[in-house]
Amino acid sequence: MIDRSLDYSCGRVANLTRWRRQSRVQPFQSGETPISPAGDPLQPGAMVLLTLGNPREKFWGAILALTVQGLSLSGIELGSFEDLLSMIKAGDPPAFGVVFFPMHRIERVELDLSHGHIPSLSQRFTAKTGLDPSLILTRRLPQISTRADL
């Protein structure tokens, strides 16, 4: 005996999804960096903009690690970006925080890419300081001693 109720419910789902508006991915503009479809672009070292919820905050930096628990980022709060550029231009060493954000706080992670004629934050950083932000942000951190080392 064939269960026809299953066929009916699958047909209803197919009909419902047929009428939904599909999103369209726009091709990248000249001057933008294309993303490789072969791999995950959110790898360690990728420059990103991170939007958090509760409280709402935005960060700019380089991914150190991305796991199911959360994201480790070397960077700064987005509101401090111009201050950081001023400090570096004045000759002060760059100072970034290394922070772990639990996954339940993360609302959005987007690559720091240029949009048409608008440069990315990374491009602005390089233009104003002459430094590559991904190299500076992913510098080797000193080894932290553990209780076993003491």
XYZ file of N, CA, C and O in Angstrom:
600
model
N 0.838 -1.188 0.000
C 0.000 0.000 0.000
C 0.878 1.245 0.000
O 1.802 1.349 0.788
N 0.611 2.188 -0.850
C 1.383 3.416 -0.981
C 0.698 4.522 -0.196
O -0.508 4.736 -0.327
N 1.471 5.243 0.617
C 0.937 6.350 1.419
C 0.922 7.619 0.562
O 1.958 8.225 0.316
N -0.244 8.030 0.077
C -0.384 9.193 -0.791
C -0.331 10.512 -0.011
O -0.114 11.557 -0.571
N -0.529 10.486 1.304
C -0.500 11.730 2.083
C 0.885 12.352 2.064
O 1.035 13.561 2.081
N 1.925 11.502 2.020
C 3.294 12.006 1.960
C 3.531 12.722 0.629
O 4.122 13.794 0.591
N 3.053 12.141 -0.472
C 3.203 12.781 -1.779
C 2.493 14.131 -1.807
O 2.990 15.097 -2.354
N 1.318 14.207 -1.199
C 0.549 15.445 -1.173
C 1.295 16.535 -0.402
O 1.399 17.669 -0.845
N 1.847 16.173 0.764
C 2.545 17.191 1.565
C 3.807 17.679 0.862
O 4.140 18.847 0.932
N 4.525 16.801 0.179
C 5.714 17.225 -0.558
C 5.336 18.152 -1.702
O 6.032 19.112 -1.988
N 4.201 17.859 -2.359
C 3.740 18.721 -3.440
C 3.367 20.103 -2.934
O 3.603 21.104 -3.590
N 2.764 20.173 -1.738
C 2.407 21.471 -1.153
C 3.646 22.294 -0.857
O 3.687 23.486 -1.116
N 4.678 21.648 -0.309
C 5.913 22.370 -0.008
C 6.537 22.889 -1.299
O 6.980 24.025 -1.377
N 6.542 22.059 -2.330
C 7.110 22.480 -3.611
C 6.346 23.679 -4.167
O 6.942 24.610 -4.697
N 5.009 23.662 -4.047
C 4.212 24.787 -4.541
C 4.467 26.050 -3.735
O 4.503 27.139 -4.291
N 4.627 25.922 -2.418
C 4.888 27.090 -1.590
C 6.235 27.723 -1.925
O 6.360 28.934 -1.991
N 7.250 26.890 -2.114
C 8.576 27.433 -2.391
C 8.669 27.997 -3.803
O 9.484 28.856 -4.064
N 7.842 27.530 -4.714
C 7.881 28.028 -6.079
C 7.514 29.507 -6.126
O 8.038 30.263 -6.921
N 6.632 29.957 -5.238
C 6.159 31.325 -5.281
C 6.999 32.277 -4.456
O 6.810 33.474 -4.505
N 7.918 31.759 -3.662
C 8.778 32.644 -2.877
C 9.744 33.384 -3.784
O 10.241 32.846 -4.763
N 10.008 34.604 -3.419
C 10.945 35.408 -4.197
C 12.369 34.942 -3.887
O 12.770 34.871 -2.732
N 13.110 34.638 -4.887
C 14.478 34.182 -4.721
C 15.423 35.382 -4.704
O 15.231 36.326 -5.449
N 16.426 35.328 -3.824
C 17.407 36.415 -3.808
C 18.321 36.258 -5.011
O 18.568 35.159 -5.480
N 18.833 37.381 -5.484
C 19.720 37.360 -6.636
C 21.066 37.900 -6.214
O 21.159 38.968 -5.647
N 22.099 37.166 -6.494
C 23.443 37.606 -6.200
C 23.930 38.456 -7.354
O 23.901 38.028 -8.507
N 24.327 39.667 -7.043
C 24.792 40.574 -8.078
C 26.259 40.266 -8.400
O 27.045 39.977 -7.508
N 26.664 40.324 -9.653
C 28.069 40.128 -9.987
C 28.902 41.259 -9.395
O 28.414 42.363 -9.210
N 30.164 40.943 -9.070
C 30.997 41.967 -8.458
C 31.374 43.035 -9.469
O 31.470 42.793 -10.658
N 31.512 44.250 -8.955
C 31.854 45.403 -9.776
C 33.362 45.415 -10.020
O 34.118 44.828 -9.267
N 33.811 46.113 -11.033
C 35.239 46.237 -11.236
C 35.825 46.992 -10.060
O 35.236 47.920 -9.539
N 36.972 46.571 -9.593
C 37.592 47.178 -8.425
C 37.308 46.400 -7.157
O 37.946 46.601 -6.148
N 36.334 45.481 -7.172
C 36.060 44.651 -6.013
C 36.901 43.390 -6.096
O 37.265 42.940 -7.169
N 37.173 42.827 -4.964
C 37.921 41.582 -4.916
C 36.950 40.417 -5.036
O 36.045 40.304 -4.221
N 37.101 39.558 -6.054
C 36.194 38.428 -6.176
C 36.464 37.396 -5.079
O 37.595 37.244 -4.626
N 35.415 36.710 -4.675
C 35.540 35.675 -3.661
C 35.616 34.337 -4.369
O 34.821 34.033 -5.239
N 36.570 33.514 -3.949
C 36.729 32.204 -4.546
C 35.572 31.301 -4.138
O 35.336 31.113 -2.955
N 34.819 30.753 -5.105
C 33.707 29.886 -4.746
C 34.166 28.518 -4.249
O 33.398 27.793 -3.680
N 35.436 28.188 -4.448
C 35.929 26.866 -4.105
C 36.073 26.664 -2.606
O 35.929 25.562 -2.113
N 36.368 27.705 -1.845
C 36.610 27.511 -0.426
C 35.873 28.510 0.432
O 35.233 29.432 -0.057
N 35.981 28.297 1.724
C 35.355 29.187 2.695
C 36.209 30.439 2.830
O 37.373 30.360 3.214
N 35.663 31.617 2.551
C 36.468 32.836 2.633
C 36.720 33.288 4.073
O 37.579 34.116 4.310
N 35.980 32.739 5.051
C 36.147 33.150 6.444
C 37.181 32.274 7.142
O 36.900 31.580 8.110
N 38.387 32.330 6.634
C 39.512 31.571 7.171
C 40.335 32.457 8.094
O 40.242 33.687 8.023
N 41.173 31.865 8.956
C 42.071 32.694 9.778
C 42.899 33.627 8.903
O 43.406 33.243 7.851
N 42.977 34.888 9.333
C 43.692 35.908 8.577
C 42.778 36.774 7.729
O 43.184 37.843 7.283
N 41.533 36.342 7.500
C 40.589 37.127 6.696
C 40.192 38.384 7.458
O 39.892 38.342 8.646
N 40.180 39.512 6.756
C 39.766 40.782 7.349
C 38.239 40.863 7.281
O 37.650 40.674 6.207
N 37.618 41.129 8.437
C 36.164 41.107 8.516
C 35.607 42.281 9.317
O 36.330 42.927 10.087
N 34.332 42.514 9.114
C 33.533 43.406 9.957
C 32.581 42.497 10.718
O 31.884 41.679 10.118
N 32.560 42.636 12.028
C 31.784 41.758 12.891
C 30.713 42.579 13.593
O 31.024 43.591 14.223
N 29.461 42.168 13.459
C 28.356 42.841 14.128
C 27.853 41.937 15.235
O 27.545 40.767 15.000
N 27.778 42.489 16.448
C 27.353 41.728 17.619
C 26.023 42.255 18.134
O 25.679 43.413 17.929
N 25.309 41.418 18.840
C 24.073 41.816 19.476
C 24.170 41.658 20.981
O 24.972 40.864 21.481
N 23.365 42.399 21.715
C 23.267 42.339 23.182
C 24.581 42.543 23.907
O 25.125 41.602 24.456
N 25.149 43.686 23.982
C 24.771 44.947 23.349
C 25.274 44.998 21.912
O 26.196 44.278 21.540
N 24.686 45.879 21.138
C 25.067 46.007 19.723
C 26.416 46.690 19.624
O 26.605 47.801 20.113
N 27.358 45.991 18.994
C 28.715 46.501 18.796
C 29.196 46.069 17.424
O 28.719 45.079 16.882
N 30.176 46.809 16.898
C 30.792 46.443 15.621
C 32.305 46.456 15.799
O 32.852 47.368 16.418
N 32.959 45.439 15.231
C 34.406 45.318 15.307
C 34.970 45.113 13.916
O 34.306 44.560 13.038
N 36.211 45.552 13.750
C 36.963 45.343 12.508
C 38.244 44.627 12.882
O 38.906 44.998 13.857
N 38.599 43.606 12.129
C 39.846 42.916 12.426
C 40.045 41.675 11.592
O 39.343 41.440 10.602
N 41.033 40.887 12.028
C 41.397 39.649 11.340
C 40.927 38.457 12.167
O 41.101 38.429 13.389
N 40.359 37.483 11.487
C 39.930 36.264 12.163
C 41.167 35.488 12.604
O 42.085 35.262 11.819
N 41.183 35.099 13.859
C 42.232 34.205 14.362
C 41.730 32.769 14.360
O 42.469 31.853 14.023
N 40.464 32.579 14.737
C 39.850 31.246 14.732
C 38.340 31.401 14.679
O 37.784 32.317 15.279
N 37.696 30.491 13.960
C 36.242 30.452 13.880
C 35.811 29.025 14.167
O 36.161 28.101 13.430
N 35.093 28.835 15.286
C 34.635 27.507 15.695
C 33.146 27.566 15.989
O 32.543 28.641 15.950
N 32.562 26.433 16.338
C 31.151 26.415 16.690
C 30.904 27.162 17.997
O 29.802 27.636 18.245
N 31.931 27.294 18.824
C 31.783 28.031 20.076
C 31.776 29.542 19.853
O 31.149 30.272 20.602
N 32.531 30.016 18.867
C 32.594 31.448 18.625
C 33.724 31.829 17.702
O 34.320 30.990 17.023
N 34.041 33.122 17.711
C 35.044 33.674 16.808
C 36.094 34.427 17.621
O 35.753 35.242 18.475
N 37.363 34.130 17.362
C 38.477 34.878 17.955
C 38.939 35.886 16.923
O 39.175 35.538 15.765
N 39.062 37.134 17.366
C 39.363 38.226 16.452
C 40.480 39.076 17.027
O 40.501 39.367 18.219
N 41.403 39.470 16.180
C 42.411 40.465 16.538
C 41.996 41.736 15.834
O 41.976 41.791 14.605
N 41.608 42.747 16.614
C 41.126 43.966 15.980
C 40.686 45.009 16.980
O 41.108 44.990 18.136
N 39.824 45.907 16.510
C 39.369 47.026 17.328
C 37.879 47.245 17.123
O 37.297 46.776 16.140
N 37.283 48.002 18.044
C 35.902 48.422 17.851
C 35.893 49.381 16.669
O 36.789 50.216 16.511
N 34.876 49.286 15.851
C 34.821 50.069 14.616
C 34.867 51.571 14.875
O 35.472 52.321 14.111
N 34.301 52.029 15.970
C 34.314 53.452 16.295
C 35.692 54.000 16.590
O 35.917 55.216 16.545
N 36.667 53.142 16.868
C 38.036 53.563 17.177
C 38.962 53.522 15.971
O 40.166 53.763 16.106
N 38.423 53.219 14.796
C 39.251 53.046 13.601
C 40.056 54.305 13.267
O 41.268 54.235 13.055
N 39.411 55.450 13.218
C 40.109 56.700 12.864
C 41.156 57.063 13.926
O 42.229 57.568 13.589
N 40.840 56.821 15.199
C 41.811 57.088 16.265
C 43.051 56.211 16.101
O 44.177 56.667 16.316
N 42.831 54.962 15.714
C 43.954 54.054 15.491
C 44.847 54.559 14.360
O 46.074 54.570 14.487
N 44.235 55.004 13.276
C 45.012 55.539 12.158
C 45.828 56.749 12.600
O 47.012 56.872 12.242
N 45.232 57.629 13.388
C 45.942 58.819 13.882
C 47.116 58.434 14.768
O 48.194 59.027 14.672
N 46.924 57.441 15.633
C 48.002 56.987 16.519
C 49.186 56.441 15.723
O 50.336 56.764 15.997
N 48.873 55.613 14.713
C 49.939 55.004 13.914
C 50.669 56.073 13.110
O 51.904 56.062 13.020
N 49.930 57.040 12.535
C 50.568 58.129 11.774
C 51.441 58.996 12.678
O 52.440 59.538 12.234
N 51.086 59.088 13.965
C 51.873 59.875 14.920
C 53.122 59.126 15.389
O 53.941 59.680 16.108
N 53.253 57.864 14.981
C 54.444 57.105 15.339
C 54.253 56.128 16.484
O 55.185 55.421 16.863
N 53.055 56.071 17.041
C 52.790 55.104 18.109
C 52.642 53.712 17.512
O 52.150 53.553 16.393
N 53.039 52.677 18.266
C 52.876 51.315 17.747
C 51.393 50.942 17.697
O 50.605 51.394 18.537
N 51.010 50.154 16.716
C 49.605 49.752 16.622
C 49.218 48.887 17.818
O 49.979 48.020 18.245
N 48.047 49.149 18.372
C 47.560 48.377 19.517
C 46.196 47.798 19.182
O 45.245 48.538 18.927
N 46.126 46.482 19.147
C 44.881 45.793 18.856
C 44.570 44.842 19.999
O 45.461 44.341 20.653
N 43.296 44.589 20.192
C 42.888 43.601 21.180
C 42.683 42.253 20.523
O 42.363 42.158 19.349
N 42.897 41.208 21.289
C 42.572 39.851 20.855
C 41.381 39.436 21.708
O 41.483 39.358 22.930
N 40.248 39.215 21.050
C 38.992 39.010 21.756
C 38.296 37.762 21.230
O 38.354 37.464 20.040
N 37.627 37.058 22.145
C 36.779 35.920 21.765
C 35.326 36.344 21.920
O 34.932 36.893 22.949
N 34.519 36.123 20.872
C 33.098 36.424 20.921
C 32.328 35.115 20.825
O 32.490 34.382 19.849
N 31.491 34.810 21.832
C 30.689 33.581 21.741
C 29.679 33.675 20.599
O 29.194 34.761 20.270
N 29.387 32.547 20.002
C 28.536 32.508 18.804
C 27.156 33.105 19.044
O 26.585 33.715 18.137
N 26.614 33.009 20.251
C 25.262 33.536 20.476
C 25.208 35.066 20.405
O 24.151 35.644 20.231
N 26.351 35.744 20.495
C 26.384 37.208 20.361
C 26.574 37.667 18.927
O 26.314 38.809 18.590
N 27.065 36.804 18.075
C 27.403 37.192 16.702
C 26.147 37.245 15.846
O 25.436 36.260 15.714
N 25.878 38.431 15.291
C 24.752 38.595 14.373
C 25.188 38.431 12.927
O 24.478 37.860 12.118
N 26.382 38.974 12.623
C 26.820 38.962 11.225
C 28.331 39.081 11.142
O 28.942 39.821 11.905
N 28.907 38.356 10.199
C 30.326 38.462 9.880
C 30.406 38.695 8.385
O 29.880 37.915 7.601
N 31.039 39.806 7.990
C 31.172 40.077 6.557
C 32.624 40.397 6.228
O 33.340 40.988 7.030
N 33.033 39.963 5.062
C 34.390 40.250 4.615
C 34.556 41.749 4.407
O 33.630 42.424 3.954
N 35.723 42.248 4.742
C 36.039 43.667 4.551
C 36.461 43.858 3.093
O 37.637 43.775 2.756
N 35.477 44.083 2.241
C 35.711 44.245 0.807
C 35.312 45.642 0.366
O 34.451 46.278 0.970
N 35.927 46.101 -0.706
C 35.528 47.392 -1.277
C 34.196 47.215 -1.997
O 33.834 46.115 -2.410
N 33.459 48.314 -2.121
C 32.169 48.300 -2.821
C 32.208 49.374 -3.894
O 32.069 50.565 -3.600
N 32.438 48.938 -5.115
C 32.537 49.900 -6.217
C 33.734 50.807 -6.026
O 34.865 50.357 -5.971
N 33.476 52.109 -5.872
C 34.558 53.074 -5.691
C 34.835 53.363 -4.222
O 35.697 54.177 -3.906
N 34.099 52.726 -3.328
C 34.309 52.922 -1.894
C 35.329 51.896 -1.411
O 35.093 50.693 -1.504
N 36.480 52.356 -0.897
C 37.507 51.402 -0.462
C 37.104 50.693 0.823
O 36.332 51.211 1.630
N 37.647 49.505 1.005
C 37.416 48.764 2.248
C 38.194 49.439 3.379
O 39.076 50.277 3.130
N 37.896 49.081 4.613
C 38.643 49.627 5.743
C 40.108 49.197 5.669
O 41.001 49.965 6.016
N 40.354 47.989 5.213
C 41.734 47.515 5.064
C 42.503 48.361 4.053
O 43.667 48.698 4.261
N 41.849 48.706 2.948
C 42.491 49.553 1.942
C 42.747 50.953 2.491
O 43.786 51.541 2.230
N 41.802 51.479 3.259
C 41.991 52.791 3.888
C 43.149 52.742 4.890
O 43.957 53.670 4.962
N 43.222 51.660 5.660
C 44.296 51.488 6.630
C 45.654 51.503 5.932
O 46.571 52.209 6.333
N 45.772 50.739 4.849
C 47.026 50.661 4.095
C 47.363 52.002 3.460
O 48.522 52.442 3.493
N 46.364 52.687 2.901
C 46.611 53.975 2.248
C 47.107 55.030 3.241
O 47.963 55.843 2.911
N 46.589 55.010 4.461
C 46.953 56.037 5.432
C 48.178 55.707 6.266
O 48.834 56.603 6.782
N 48.500 54.415 6.405
C 49.633 54.031 7.256
C 50.783 53.393 6.497
O 51.895 53.323 7.005
N 50.505 52.879 5.299
C 51.528 52.167 4.543
C 51.761 50.757 5.066
O 52.701 50.083 4.652
N 50.905 50.271 5.943
C 51.050 48.942 6.548
C 49.936 48.015 6.080
O 48.839 48.461 5.773
N 50.233 46.727 6.046
C 49.244 45.720 5.682
C 48.532 45.267 6.954
O 49.145 44.658 7.829
N 47.241 45.564 7.097
C 46.562 45.243 8.355
C 46.503 43.752 8.670
O 46.613 43.364 9.830
N 46.373 42.901 7.668
C 46.286 41.466 7.952
C 47.594 40.931 8.521
O 47.587 40.058 9.389
N 48.728 41.477 8.065
C 50.014 41.043 8.623
C 50.209 41.538 10.050
O 50.711 40.825 10.908
N 49.775 42.758 10.307
C 49.927 43.323 11.651
C 48.985 42.637 12.635
O 49.377 42.287 13.750
N 47.757 42.427 12.222
C 46.765 41.849 13.124
C 46.994 40.373 13.420
O 46.589 39.889 14.468
N 47.598 39.651 12.513
C 47.817 38.220 12.729
C 49.236 37.915 13.181
O 49.680 36.780 13.067
N 49.912 38.926 13.705
C 51.281 38.719 14.192
C 51.292 37.571 15.193
O 50.305 37.283 15.844
N 52.431 36.947 15.318
C 52.559 35.859 16.290
C 52.479 36.444 17.689
O 53.230 37.339 18.044
N 51.552 35.929 18.456
C 51.401 36.398 19.825
C 52.380 35.652 20.722
O 52.669 34.490 20.496
N 52.904 36.314 21.761
C 53.823 35.616 22.654
C 53.122 34.457 23.338
O 51.922 34.521 23.615
N 53.883 33.401 23.586
C 53.327 32.245 24.268
C 52.938 32.615 25.692
O 53.691 33.252 26.401
N 51.752 32.225 26.079
C 51.265 32.510 27.430
C 51.559 31.289 28.282
O 51.245 30.166 27.914
N 52.184 31.526 29.432
C 52.522 30.409 30.291
C 51.251 29.843 30.917
O 50.301 30.557 31.220
N 51.233 28.521 31.079
C 50.109 27.851 31.693
C 50.462 27.473 33.114
O 51.609 27.568 33.533
N 49.499 27.003 33.880
C 49.746 26.586 35.255
C 50.787 25.489 35.309
O 51.558 25.394 36.239
N 50.838 24.633 34.269
C 51.805 23.538 34.247
C 53.228 24.078 34.108
O 54.176 23.442 34.559
N 53.382 25.261 33.472
C 54.705 25.830 33.286
C 55.246 26.470 34.574
O 56.429 26.696 34.703
N 54.359 26.825 35.501
C 54.772 27.534 36.708
C 55.441 26.655 37.701
O 55.543 25.647 37.954
